[in-house]
GROMACS .gro file of C-alpha atoms in nm:
model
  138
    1UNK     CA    1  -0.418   5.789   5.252
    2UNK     CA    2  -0.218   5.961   4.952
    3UNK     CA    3  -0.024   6.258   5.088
    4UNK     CA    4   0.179   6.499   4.848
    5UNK     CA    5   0.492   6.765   5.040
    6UNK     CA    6   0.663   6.984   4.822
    7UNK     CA    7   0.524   6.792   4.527
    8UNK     CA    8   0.648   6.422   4.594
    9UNK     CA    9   0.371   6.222   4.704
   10UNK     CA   10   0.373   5.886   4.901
   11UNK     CA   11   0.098   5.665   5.087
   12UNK     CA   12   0.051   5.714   5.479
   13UNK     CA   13  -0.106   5.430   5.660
   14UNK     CA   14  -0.130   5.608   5.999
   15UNK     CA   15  -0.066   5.338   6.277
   16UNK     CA   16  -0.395   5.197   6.432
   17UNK     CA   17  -0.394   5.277   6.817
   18UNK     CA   18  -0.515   5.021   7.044
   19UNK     CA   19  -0.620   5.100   7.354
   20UNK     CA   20  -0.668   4.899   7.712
   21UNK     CA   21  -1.005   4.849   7.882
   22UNK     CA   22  -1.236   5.066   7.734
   23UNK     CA   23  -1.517   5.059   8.096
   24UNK     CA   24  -1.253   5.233   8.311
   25UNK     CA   25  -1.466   5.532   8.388
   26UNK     CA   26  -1.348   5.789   8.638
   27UNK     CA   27  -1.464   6.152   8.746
   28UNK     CA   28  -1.251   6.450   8.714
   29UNK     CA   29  -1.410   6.781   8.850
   30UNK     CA   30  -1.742   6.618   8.866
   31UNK     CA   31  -1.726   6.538   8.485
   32UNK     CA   32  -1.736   6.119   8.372
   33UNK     CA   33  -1.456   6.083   8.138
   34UNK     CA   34  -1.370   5.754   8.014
   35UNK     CA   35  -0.962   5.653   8.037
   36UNK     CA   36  -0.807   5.513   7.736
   37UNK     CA   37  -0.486   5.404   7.776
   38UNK     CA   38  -0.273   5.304   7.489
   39UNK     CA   39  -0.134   4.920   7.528
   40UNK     CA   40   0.165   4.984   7.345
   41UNK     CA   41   0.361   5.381   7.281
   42UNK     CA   42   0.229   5.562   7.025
   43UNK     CA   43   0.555   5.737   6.930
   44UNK     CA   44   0.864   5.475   6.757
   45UNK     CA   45   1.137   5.504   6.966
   46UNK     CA   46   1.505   5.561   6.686
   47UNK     CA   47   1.737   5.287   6.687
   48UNK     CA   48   1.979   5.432   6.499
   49UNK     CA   49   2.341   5.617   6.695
   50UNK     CA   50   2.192   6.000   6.750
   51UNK     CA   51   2.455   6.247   6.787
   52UNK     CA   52   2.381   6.627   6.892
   53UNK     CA   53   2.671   6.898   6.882
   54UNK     CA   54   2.904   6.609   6.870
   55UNK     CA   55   2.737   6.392   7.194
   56UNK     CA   56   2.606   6.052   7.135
   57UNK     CA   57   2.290   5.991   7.261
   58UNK     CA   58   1.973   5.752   7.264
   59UNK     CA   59   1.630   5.723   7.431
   60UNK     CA   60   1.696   5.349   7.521
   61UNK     CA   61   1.902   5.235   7.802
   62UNK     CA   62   2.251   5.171   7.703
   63UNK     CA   63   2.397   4.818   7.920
   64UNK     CA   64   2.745   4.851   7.988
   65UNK     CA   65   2.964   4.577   7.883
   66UNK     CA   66   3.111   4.398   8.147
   67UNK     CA   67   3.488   4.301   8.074
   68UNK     CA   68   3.569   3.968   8.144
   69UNK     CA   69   3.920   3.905   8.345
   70UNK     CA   70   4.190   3.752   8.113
   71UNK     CA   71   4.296   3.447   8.305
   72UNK     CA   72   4.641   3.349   8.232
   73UNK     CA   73   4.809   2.972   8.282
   74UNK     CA   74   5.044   2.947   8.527
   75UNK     CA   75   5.317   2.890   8.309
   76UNK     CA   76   5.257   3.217   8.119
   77UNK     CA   77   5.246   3.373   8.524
   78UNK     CA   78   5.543   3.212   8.615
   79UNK     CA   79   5.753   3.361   8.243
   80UNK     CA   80   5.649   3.650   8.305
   81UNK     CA   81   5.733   3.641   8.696
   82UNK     CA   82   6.125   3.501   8.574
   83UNK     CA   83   6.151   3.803   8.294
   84UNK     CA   84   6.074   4.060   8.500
   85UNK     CA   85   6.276   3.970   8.752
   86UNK     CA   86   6.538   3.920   8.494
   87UNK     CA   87   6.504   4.271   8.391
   88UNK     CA   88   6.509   4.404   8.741
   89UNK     CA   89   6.853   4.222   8.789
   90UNK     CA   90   6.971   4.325   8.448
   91UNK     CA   91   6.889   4.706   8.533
   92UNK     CA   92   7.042   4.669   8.915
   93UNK     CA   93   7.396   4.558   8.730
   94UNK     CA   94   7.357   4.825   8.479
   95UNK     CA   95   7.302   5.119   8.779
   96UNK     CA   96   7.582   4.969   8.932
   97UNK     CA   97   7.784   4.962   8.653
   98UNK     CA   98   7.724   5.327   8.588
   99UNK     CA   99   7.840   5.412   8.948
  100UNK     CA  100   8.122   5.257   8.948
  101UNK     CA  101   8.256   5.448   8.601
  102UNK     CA  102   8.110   5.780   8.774
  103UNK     CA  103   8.367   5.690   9.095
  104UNK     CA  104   8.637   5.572   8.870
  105UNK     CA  105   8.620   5.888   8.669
  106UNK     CA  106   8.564   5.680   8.367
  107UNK     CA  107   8.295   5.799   8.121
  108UNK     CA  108   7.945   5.651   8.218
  109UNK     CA  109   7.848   5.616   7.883
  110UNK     CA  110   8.079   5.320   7.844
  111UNK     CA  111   7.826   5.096   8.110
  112UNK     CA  112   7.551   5.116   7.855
  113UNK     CA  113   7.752   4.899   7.646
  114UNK     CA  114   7.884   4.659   7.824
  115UNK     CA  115   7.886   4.292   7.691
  116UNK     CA  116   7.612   4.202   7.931
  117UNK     CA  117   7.394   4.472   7.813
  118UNK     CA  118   7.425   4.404   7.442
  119UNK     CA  119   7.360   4.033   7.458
  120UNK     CA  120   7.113   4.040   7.716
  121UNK     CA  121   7.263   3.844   7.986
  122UNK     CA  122   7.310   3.878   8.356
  123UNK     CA  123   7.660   3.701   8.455
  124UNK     CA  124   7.577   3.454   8.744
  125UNK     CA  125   7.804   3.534   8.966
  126UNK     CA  126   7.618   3.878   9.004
  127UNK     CA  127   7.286   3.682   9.013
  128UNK     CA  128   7.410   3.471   9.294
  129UNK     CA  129   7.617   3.736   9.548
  130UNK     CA  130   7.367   4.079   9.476
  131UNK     CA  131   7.017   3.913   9.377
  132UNK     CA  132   6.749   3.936   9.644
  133UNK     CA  133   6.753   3.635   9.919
  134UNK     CA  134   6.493   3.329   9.825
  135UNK     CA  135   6.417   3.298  10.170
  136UNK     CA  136   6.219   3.646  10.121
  137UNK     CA  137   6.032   3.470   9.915
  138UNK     CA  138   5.880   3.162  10.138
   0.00000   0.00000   0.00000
């Protein structure tokens, strides 16, 4: 069928509609009437992202995607178990530090850079008389 709007014009094929059983025959207010039901919608549902005063929306179902839980090796576990530990001793010293220049009267700026501090290392002896006791830990 040749259709012309606004003076463009462009072939329609409507769609055909096919319809179910055509000897389902019911009554409604006394009258026969014969049902025809469509086998598939008449109406194309959009696939395309729809968005209304800023709100995305669609006429299809949208499936939420299930994250999966990152599994991590046990050695990667037990790194980061060791470096986080090493950072709470790190910041214990550091606290401790910072006390004892507040009680001294010295100024507590000078704890922040403190030789442990800078090169990132915890001096064992602290490690081994003020770290938590590894029979907590069994």
């Amino acid at each position: 069928m040749k259709l012309t709007y606004r003076g463009v014009s462009y072939d329609y094929n409507p769609p055909q509609v096919e319809y179910g059983d055509p000897t389902q025959v019911g009554k409604y207010r006394g009258v026969d009437i014969r049902f025809r039901n469509p086998k598939k919608p008449l109406v194309l549902q959009p696939t395309l992202d729809l968005i209304y005063r800023g709100a995305h929306y669609t006429s299809q179902p949208v499936a939420e995607a299930v994250a999966a839980p990152a599994t991590t090796s046990i050695q990667e576990r037990a790194r980061q178990l060791m470096m986080n530990h090493h950072r709470v001793v790190k910041r214990r010293q550091q606290s401790m530090l910072t006390r004892l220049d507040a009680r001294v009267g010295l100024d507590s700026g000078k704890a922040s850079s403190y030789w442990n501090h800078i090169q990132g290392k915890v001096h064992p002896s602290f490690g081994m008389a003020y770290d938590r006791s590894q029979a907590a830990m069994s």
